[in-house]
Coordinates of C-alpha atoms and ligand atoms in Angstrom, one line a residue:
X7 CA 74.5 34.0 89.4
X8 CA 77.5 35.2 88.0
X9 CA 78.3 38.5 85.9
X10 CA 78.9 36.8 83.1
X11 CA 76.1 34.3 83.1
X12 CA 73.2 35.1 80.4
X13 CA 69.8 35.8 81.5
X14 CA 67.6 33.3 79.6
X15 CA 64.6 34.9 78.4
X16 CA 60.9 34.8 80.4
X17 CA 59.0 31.5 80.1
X18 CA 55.3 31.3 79.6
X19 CA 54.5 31.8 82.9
X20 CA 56.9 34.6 84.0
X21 CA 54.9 36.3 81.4
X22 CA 51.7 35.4 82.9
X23 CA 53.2 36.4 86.4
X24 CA 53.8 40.0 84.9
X25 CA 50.3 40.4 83.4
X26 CA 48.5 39.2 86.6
X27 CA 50.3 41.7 88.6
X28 CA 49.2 44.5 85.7
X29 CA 46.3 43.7 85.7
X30 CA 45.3 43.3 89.1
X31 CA 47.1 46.8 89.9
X32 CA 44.7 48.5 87.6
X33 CA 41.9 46.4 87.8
X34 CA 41.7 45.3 84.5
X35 CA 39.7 42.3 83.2
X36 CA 41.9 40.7 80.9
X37 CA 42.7 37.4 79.8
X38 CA 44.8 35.3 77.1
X39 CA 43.5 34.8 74.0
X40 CA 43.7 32.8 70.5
X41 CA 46.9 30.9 69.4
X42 CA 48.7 30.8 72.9
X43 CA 46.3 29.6 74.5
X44 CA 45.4 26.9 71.3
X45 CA 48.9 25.7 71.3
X46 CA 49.7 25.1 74.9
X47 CA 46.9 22.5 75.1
X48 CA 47.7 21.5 71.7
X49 CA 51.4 20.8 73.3
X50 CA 52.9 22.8 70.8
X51 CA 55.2 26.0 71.5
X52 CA 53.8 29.6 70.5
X53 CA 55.9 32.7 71.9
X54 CA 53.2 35.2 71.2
X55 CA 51.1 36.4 73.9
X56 CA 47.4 38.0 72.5
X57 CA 46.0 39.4 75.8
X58 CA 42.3 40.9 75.2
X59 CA 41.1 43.0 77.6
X60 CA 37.9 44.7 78.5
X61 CA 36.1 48.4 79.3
X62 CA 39.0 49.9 76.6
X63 CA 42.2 49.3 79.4
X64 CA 44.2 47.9 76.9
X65 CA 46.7 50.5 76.5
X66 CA 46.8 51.2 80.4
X67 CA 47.5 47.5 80.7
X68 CA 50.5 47.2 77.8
X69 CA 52.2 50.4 79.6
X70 CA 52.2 48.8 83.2
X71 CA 53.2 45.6 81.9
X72 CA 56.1 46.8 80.0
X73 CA 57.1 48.9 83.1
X74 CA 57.0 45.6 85.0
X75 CA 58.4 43.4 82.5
X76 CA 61.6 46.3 82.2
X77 CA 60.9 46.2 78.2
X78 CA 60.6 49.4 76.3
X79 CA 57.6 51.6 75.9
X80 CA 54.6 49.9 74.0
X81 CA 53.9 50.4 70.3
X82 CA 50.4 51.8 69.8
X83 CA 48.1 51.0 66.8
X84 CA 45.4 53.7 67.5
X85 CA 43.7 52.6 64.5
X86 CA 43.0 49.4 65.5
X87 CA 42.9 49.4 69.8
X88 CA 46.1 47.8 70.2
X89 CA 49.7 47.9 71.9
X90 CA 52.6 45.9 71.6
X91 CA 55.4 45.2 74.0
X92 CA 58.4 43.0 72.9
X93 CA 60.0 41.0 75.5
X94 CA 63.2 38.5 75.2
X95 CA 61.5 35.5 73.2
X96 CA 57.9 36.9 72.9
X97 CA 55.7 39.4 71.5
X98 CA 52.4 40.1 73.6
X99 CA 50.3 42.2 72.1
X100 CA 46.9 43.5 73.9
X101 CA 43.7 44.3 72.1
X102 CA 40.8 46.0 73.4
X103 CA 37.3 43.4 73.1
X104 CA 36.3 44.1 70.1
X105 CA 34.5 43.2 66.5
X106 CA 36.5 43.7 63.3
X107 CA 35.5 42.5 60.3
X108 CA 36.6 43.9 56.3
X109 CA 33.6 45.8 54.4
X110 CA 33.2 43.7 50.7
X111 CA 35.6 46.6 49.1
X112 CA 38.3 47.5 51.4
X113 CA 41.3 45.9 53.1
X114 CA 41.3 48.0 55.9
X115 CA 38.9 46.4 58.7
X116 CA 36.3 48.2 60.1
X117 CA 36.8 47.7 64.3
X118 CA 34.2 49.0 66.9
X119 CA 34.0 48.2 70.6
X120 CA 32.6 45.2 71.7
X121 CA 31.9 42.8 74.6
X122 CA 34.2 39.8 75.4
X123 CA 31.6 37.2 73.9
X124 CA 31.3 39.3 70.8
X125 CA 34.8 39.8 70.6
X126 CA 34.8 35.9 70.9
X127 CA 31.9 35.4 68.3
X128 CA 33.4 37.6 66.1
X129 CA 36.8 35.4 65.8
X130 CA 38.2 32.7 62.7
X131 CA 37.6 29.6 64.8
X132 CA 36.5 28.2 68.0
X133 CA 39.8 26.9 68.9
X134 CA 40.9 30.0 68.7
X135 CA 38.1 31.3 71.6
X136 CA 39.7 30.0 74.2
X137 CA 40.7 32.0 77.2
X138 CA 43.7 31.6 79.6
X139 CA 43.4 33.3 82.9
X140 CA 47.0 34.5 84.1
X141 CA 46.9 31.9 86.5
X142 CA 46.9 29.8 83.7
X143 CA 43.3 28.3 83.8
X144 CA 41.4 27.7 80.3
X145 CA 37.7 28.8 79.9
X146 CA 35.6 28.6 76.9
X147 CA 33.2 30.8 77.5
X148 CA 31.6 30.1 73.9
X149 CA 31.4 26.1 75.2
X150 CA 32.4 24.8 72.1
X151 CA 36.5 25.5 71.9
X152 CA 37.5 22.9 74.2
X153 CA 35.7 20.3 72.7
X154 CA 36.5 21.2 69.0
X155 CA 40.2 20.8 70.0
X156 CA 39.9 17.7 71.3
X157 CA 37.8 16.4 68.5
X158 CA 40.5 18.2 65.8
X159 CA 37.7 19.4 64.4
X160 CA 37.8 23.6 62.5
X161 CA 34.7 25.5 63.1
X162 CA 33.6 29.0 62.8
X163 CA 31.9 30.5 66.0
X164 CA 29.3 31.7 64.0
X165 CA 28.0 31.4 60.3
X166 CA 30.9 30.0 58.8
X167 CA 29.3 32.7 56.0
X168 CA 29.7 35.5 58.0
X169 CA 32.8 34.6 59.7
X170 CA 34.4 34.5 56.1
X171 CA 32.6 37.3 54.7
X172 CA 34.2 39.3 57.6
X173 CA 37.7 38.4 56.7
X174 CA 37.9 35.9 54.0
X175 CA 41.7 35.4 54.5
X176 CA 40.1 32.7 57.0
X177 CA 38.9 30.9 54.5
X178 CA 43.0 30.1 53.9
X179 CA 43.6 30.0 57.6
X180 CA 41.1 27.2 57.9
X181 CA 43.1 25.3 55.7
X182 CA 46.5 26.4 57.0
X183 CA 45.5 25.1 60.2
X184 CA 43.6 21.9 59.3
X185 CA 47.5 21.0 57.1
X186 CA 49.7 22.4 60.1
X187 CA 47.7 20.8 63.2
X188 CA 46.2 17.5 61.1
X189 CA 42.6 18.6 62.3
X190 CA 39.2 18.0 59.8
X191 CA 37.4 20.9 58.6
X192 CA 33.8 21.2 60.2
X193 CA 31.4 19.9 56.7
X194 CA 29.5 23.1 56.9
X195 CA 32.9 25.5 55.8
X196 CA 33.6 23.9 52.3
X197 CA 30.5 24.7 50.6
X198 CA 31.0 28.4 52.5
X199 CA 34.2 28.5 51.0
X200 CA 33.0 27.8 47.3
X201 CA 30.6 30.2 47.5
X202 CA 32.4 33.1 48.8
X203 CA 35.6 31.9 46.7
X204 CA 35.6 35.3 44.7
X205 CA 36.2 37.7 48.0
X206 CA 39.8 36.1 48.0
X207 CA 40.6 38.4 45.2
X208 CA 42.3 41.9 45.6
X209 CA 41.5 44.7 47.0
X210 CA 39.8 42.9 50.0
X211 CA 42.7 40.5 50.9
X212 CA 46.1 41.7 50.3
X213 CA 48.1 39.3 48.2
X214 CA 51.2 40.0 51.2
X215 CA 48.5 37.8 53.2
X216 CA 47.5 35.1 50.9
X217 CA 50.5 34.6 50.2
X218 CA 51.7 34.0 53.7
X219 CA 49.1 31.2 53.8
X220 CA 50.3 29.3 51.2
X221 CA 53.9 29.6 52.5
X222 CA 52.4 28.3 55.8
X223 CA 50.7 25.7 54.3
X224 CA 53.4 24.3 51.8
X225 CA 55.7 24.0 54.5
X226 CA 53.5 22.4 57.0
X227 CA 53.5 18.7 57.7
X228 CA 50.4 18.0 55.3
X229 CA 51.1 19.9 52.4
X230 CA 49.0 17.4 50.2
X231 CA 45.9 18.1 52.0
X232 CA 46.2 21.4 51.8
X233 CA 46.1 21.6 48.5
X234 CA 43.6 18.9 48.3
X235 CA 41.1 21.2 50.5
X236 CA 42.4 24.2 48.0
X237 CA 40.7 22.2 45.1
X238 CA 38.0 20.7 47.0
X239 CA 37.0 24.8 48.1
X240 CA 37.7 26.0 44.8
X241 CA 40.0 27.9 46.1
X242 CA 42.9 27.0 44.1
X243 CA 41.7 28.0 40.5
X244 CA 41.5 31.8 42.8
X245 CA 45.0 31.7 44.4
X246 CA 47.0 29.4 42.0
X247 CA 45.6 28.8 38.4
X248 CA 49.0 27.7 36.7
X249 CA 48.3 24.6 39.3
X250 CA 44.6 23.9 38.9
X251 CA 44.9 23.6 35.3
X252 CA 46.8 20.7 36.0
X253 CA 43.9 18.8 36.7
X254 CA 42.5 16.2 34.8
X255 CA 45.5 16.6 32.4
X256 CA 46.1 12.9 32.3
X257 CA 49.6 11.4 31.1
X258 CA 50.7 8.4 30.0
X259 CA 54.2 6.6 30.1
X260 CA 55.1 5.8 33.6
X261 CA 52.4 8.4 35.5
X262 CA 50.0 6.8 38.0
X263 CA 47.7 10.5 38.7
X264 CA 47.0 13.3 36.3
X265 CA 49.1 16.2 36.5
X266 CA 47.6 17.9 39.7
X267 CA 47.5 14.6 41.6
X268 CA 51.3 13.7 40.8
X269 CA 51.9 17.3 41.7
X270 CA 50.4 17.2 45.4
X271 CA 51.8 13.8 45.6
X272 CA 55.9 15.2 45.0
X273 CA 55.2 18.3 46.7
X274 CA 54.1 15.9 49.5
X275 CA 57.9 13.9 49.6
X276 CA 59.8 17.4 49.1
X277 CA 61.8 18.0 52.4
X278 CA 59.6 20.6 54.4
X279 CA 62.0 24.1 52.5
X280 CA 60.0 26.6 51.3
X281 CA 62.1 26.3 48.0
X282 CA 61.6 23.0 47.1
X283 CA 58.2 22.7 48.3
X284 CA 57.2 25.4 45.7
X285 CA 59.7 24.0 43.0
X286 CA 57.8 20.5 43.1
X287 CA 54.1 22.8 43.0
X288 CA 55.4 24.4 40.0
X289 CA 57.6 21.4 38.3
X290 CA 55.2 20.3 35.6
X291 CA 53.0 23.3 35.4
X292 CA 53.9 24.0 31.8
X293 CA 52.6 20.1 31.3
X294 CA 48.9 21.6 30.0
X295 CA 50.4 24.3 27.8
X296 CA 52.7 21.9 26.1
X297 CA 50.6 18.7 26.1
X298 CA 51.4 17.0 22.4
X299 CA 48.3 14.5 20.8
X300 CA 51.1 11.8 21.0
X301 CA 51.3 12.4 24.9
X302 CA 54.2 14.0 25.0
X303 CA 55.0 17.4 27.2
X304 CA 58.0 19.2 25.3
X305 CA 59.3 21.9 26.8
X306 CA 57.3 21.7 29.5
X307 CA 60.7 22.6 31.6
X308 CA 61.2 26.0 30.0
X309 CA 57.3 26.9 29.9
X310 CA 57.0 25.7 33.0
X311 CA 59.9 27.7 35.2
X312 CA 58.5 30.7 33.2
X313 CA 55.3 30.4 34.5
X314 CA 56.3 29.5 37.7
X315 CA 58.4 32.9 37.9
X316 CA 55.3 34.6 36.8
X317 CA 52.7 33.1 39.6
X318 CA 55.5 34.2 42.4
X319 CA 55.8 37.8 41.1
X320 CA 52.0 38.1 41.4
X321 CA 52.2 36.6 44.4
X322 CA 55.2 39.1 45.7
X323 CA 57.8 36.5 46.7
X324 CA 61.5 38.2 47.3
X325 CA 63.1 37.6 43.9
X326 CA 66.0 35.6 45.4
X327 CA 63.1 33.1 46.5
X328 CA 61.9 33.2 42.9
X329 CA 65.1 32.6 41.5
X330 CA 66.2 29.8 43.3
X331 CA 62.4 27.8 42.5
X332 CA 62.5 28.6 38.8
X333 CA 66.1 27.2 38.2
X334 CA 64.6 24.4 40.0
X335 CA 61.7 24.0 37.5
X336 CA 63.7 24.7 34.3
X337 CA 66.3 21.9 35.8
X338 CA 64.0 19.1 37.0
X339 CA 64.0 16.5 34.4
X340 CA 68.1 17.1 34.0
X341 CA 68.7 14.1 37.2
X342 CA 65.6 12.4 36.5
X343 CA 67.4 11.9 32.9
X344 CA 70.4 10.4 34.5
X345 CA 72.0 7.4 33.3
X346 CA 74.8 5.3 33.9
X347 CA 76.1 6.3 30.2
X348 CA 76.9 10.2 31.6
X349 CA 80.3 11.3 31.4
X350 CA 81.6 13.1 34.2
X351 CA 81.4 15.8 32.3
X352 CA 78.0 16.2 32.0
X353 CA 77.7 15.3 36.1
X354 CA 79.9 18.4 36.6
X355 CA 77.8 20.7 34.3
X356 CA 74.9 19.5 35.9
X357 CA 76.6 20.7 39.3
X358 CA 77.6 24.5 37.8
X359 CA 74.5 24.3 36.2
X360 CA 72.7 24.0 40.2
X361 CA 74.9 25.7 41.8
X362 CA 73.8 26.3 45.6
X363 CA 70.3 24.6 44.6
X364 CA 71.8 21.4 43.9
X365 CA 70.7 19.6 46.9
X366 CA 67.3 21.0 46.6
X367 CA 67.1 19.7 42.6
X368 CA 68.1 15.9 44.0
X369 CA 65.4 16.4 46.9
X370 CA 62.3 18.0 44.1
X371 CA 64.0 14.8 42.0
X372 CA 64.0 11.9 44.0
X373 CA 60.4 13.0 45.4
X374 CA 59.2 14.2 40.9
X375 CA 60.4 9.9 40.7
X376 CA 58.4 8.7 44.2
X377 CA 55.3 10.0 42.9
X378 CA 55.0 8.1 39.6
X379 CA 55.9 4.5 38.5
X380 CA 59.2 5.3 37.0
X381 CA 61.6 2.6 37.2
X382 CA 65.0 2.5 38.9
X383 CA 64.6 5.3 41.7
X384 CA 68.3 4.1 42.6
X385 CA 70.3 5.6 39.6
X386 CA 69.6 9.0 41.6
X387 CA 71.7 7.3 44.3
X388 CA 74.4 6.4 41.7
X389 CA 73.8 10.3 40.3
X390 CA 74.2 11.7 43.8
X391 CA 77.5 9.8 44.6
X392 CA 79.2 10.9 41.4
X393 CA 78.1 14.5 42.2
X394 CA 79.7 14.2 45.8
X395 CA 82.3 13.0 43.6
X396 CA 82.9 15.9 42.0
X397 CA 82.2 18.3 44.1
X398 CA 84.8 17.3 46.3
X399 CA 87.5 17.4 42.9
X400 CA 90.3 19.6 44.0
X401 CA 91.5 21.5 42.4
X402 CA 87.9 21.9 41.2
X403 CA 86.8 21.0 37.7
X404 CA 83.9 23.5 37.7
X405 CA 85.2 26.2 36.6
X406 CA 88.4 27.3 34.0
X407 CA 90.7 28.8 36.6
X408 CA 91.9 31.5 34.5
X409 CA 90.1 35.2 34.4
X410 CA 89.2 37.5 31.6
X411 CA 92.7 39.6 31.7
X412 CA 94.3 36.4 30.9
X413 CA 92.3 35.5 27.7
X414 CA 93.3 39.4 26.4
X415 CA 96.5 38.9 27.2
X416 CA 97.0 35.7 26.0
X417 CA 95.2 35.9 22.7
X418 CA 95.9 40.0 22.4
X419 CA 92.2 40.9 22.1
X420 CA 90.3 43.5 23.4
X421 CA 87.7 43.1 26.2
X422 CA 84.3 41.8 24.8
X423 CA 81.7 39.1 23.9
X424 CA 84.8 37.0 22.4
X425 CA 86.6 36.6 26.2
X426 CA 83.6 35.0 27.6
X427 CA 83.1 32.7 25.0
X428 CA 86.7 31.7 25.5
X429 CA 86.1 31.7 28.6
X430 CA 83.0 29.0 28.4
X431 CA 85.1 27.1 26.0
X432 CA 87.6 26.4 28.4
X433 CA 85.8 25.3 31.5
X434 CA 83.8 23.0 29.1
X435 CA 87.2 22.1 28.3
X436 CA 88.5 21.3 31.8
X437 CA 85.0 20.0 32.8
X438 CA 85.3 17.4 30.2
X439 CA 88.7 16.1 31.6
X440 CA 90.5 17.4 28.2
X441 CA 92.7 20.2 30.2
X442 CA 93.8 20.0 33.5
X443 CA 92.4 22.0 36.2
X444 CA 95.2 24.1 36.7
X445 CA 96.4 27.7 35.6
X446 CA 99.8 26.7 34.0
X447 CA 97.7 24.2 32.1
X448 CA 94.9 26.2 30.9
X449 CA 97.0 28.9 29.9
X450 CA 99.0 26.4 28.2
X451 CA 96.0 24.8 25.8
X452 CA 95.1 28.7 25.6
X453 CA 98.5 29.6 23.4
X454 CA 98.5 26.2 21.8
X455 CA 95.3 26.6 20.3
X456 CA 94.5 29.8 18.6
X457 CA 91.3 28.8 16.8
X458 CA 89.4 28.2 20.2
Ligands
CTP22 N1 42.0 36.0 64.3 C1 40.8 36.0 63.6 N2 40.8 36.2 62.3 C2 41.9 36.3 61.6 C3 43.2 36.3 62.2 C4 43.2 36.2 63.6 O1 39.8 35.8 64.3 N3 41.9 36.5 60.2 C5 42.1 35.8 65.8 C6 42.1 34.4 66.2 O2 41.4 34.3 67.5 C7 43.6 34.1 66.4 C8 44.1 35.5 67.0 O3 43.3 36.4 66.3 O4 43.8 33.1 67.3 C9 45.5 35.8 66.7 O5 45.8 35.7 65.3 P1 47.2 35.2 64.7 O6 48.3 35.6 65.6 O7 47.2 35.6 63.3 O8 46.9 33.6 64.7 P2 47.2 32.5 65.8 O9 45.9 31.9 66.2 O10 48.0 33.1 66.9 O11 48.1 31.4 65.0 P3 49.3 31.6 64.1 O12 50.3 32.4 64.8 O13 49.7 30.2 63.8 O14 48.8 32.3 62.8

């Protein structure tokens, strides 16, 4: 190999290697566990290694490994029995057998020492029991994961009552998982789900977590089903109430569903970005709030994007992430208002007006028109090639390319309120086509028009 020539980070199995020779140096009983193990029969890739290991060696066997895998010294979580190591490309992280489950009133899980098949038991979902030797055979010691995989089918180990009650995060997980692998929940875990609906809410499951799911489930390949299963679990009026009281607010004109079902439908032909997966579950949420007798939703926009900032505070999105989905629900009906008639003014205002979101406003757009009956989805094809148009002006017509210090000087005023306005005034001005897009030119129109 030469000098130069990067080492490309440990496969699966060079992993596996590591571990076997760990744990046959100590004599640990240990095997693979959970998602890995899920995914690699599912054909799908997982980088994270959960190794569970028996009589308490977990820490001895994350110290050994890390020695033999050259990666630095574990990180220990006392607390909770388990150790990290961090290699190129994966995270393995060993846990000592054990049962964990979250008392009713605290979001800090209670963990004792357990056997392997408790430990097992004691898990979200069968597919999730399976074990991988570090050889790389699968057992299911519990006789049911193997089978549940291959019949795409979610089930609890045990109770699906207790299994929640122990950590009702799962109750999301299950849905996560049944939208990002296509499986069917087992029947017996909806009516679990409506009953123990409440123990979603703060203090026992942080809202960090929750909202994790839903990111995880918006973004998965069957975003409509997950929040069909949301609703059908009761869920949804517990996590997201702006969206459930969407439902059954019927509309008339061009709409083919209520509000909720045209909502999982355009959330559903979104592009799969967090952004505008969460601007098309938000886009008509001010729809009940502003629902007129004559069937009429004004304002919904404005209602709507302020609601939709307020359901991603509580849920603790990074306010750049909020941002960038509200502009997106205070602009949606902007392109779906497009007509031929537009000047190319207006098509460059609606440009500055989405700035870097722009693409993501056509996308929520295109897929806010798929999901009803409205007429003549191509005029967003004729609004999209007249934006390219513009966008590609140069010099640009966005934006007056003159600065403050050139309005005081110009008109000798001081610094204030009154330079912005110019300011405004003039790239409407050069938007419009009325001045050209150029400094001399500005300035010029600037000293032949005091009264601006
Ligand atoms: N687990 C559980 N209950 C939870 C979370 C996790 O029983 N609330 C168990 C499952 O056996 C799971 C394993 O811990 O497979 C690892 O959890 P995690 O890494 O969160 O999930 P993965 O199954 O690996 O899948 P993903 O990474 O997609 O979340």
């Amino acid at each position: 190999m030469g000098a130069n020539q990067p080492i490309s980070p440990p496969t699966g199995e060079e992993v596996r290697r590591l571990l076997k020779q760990a744990a046959s140096e100590l004599k640990a009983r240990a095997w693979i566990v959970g998602g890995y193990v899920r995914d690699v029969l599912l054909g799908r890739a997982h980088p994270d290694i959960d190794v569970v290991v028996e009589e308490g060696k977990g820490f001895d066997l994350a110290r050994r490994f890390a020695q033999l895998a050259a990666a630095g010294q574990p990180v220990i979580f006392e607390r909770f029995g388990t150790a990290q190591v961090s290699v190129p490309g994966h995270l393995v992280e060993f846990v000592s057998a054990r049962a964990e489950s979250y008392a009713a009133d605290s979001r800090k899980p209670d963990v004792r020492e357990a056997t392997l098949d408790e430990d097992l038991r004691r898990r979200d979902f069968t597919i999730n029991t399976l074990l991988m030797d570090f050889d790389g055979n699968v057992h299911d010691p519990l006789g049911r994961g193997r089978a549940d995989l291959e019949a795409r089918v979610l089930r609890t180990p045990a109770d699906p009552m207790q299994t929640f009650a122990d950590d009702p995060l799962r109750m999301l997980r299950a849905i996560r998982f049944a939208a990002q692998l296509g499986f069917d929940l087992a029947p017996e875990l909806l009516p679990a789900m409506r009953k123990l609906k409440d123990r979603l809410a703060s203090p026992v499951v942080s809202v960090e977590r929750v909202a994790d799911e839903l990111r995880k489930m918006l973004v998965s390949e069957r975003p409509s089903q997950a929040l069909e299963l949301l609703d059908q679990a009761d869920l949804l009026e517990a996590i997201l109430p702006e969206v459930a009281a969407c439902k059954g607010v019927q509309q008339s004109g061009y709409h083919t569903h209520d509000v909720f079902g045209h909502t999982v439908l355009a959330v559903a032909g979104t592009p799969r970005d967090v952004i505008v997966r969460f601007g098309a579950l938000f886009h008509d949420v001010g729809k009940p709030a502003t629902a007129g007798p004559d069937g009429t939703f004004l304002g919904h926009d404005v209602v709507g994007a302020e609601m939709a900032a307020g359901a991603l505070q509580r849920l603790r999105f990074p306010q750049k992430e909020i941002d960038a989905v509200v502009l997106l629900v205070r602009l949606h009906l902007r392109p779906v208002f497009y007509s031929s008639e537009w000047t190319d003014g207006a098509v460059r205002r609606l440009a500055r007006d989405a700035g870097p979101q722009l693409g993501r406003l056509m996308a929520l757009a295109r897929a806010d028109i798929a999901a009803s009956a409205y007429p003549h989805p191509e005029k967003l094809g004729e609004l999209q090639s007249r934006l390219d148009q513009v966008l590609t002006e140069r010099p640009s017509r966005l934006a007056a390319p003159v600065d403050g210090e050139d309005i005081v000087r110009v008109r000798r005023i001081r610094p204030g309120p009154e330079v912005g306005r110019i300011k405004q005034r003039l790239t409407e001005l050069v938007m419009d086509g009325v001045i050209d897009p150029n400094r001399e030119a500005v300035l010029a129109y600037l000293e032949s028009h005091p009264d601006l």
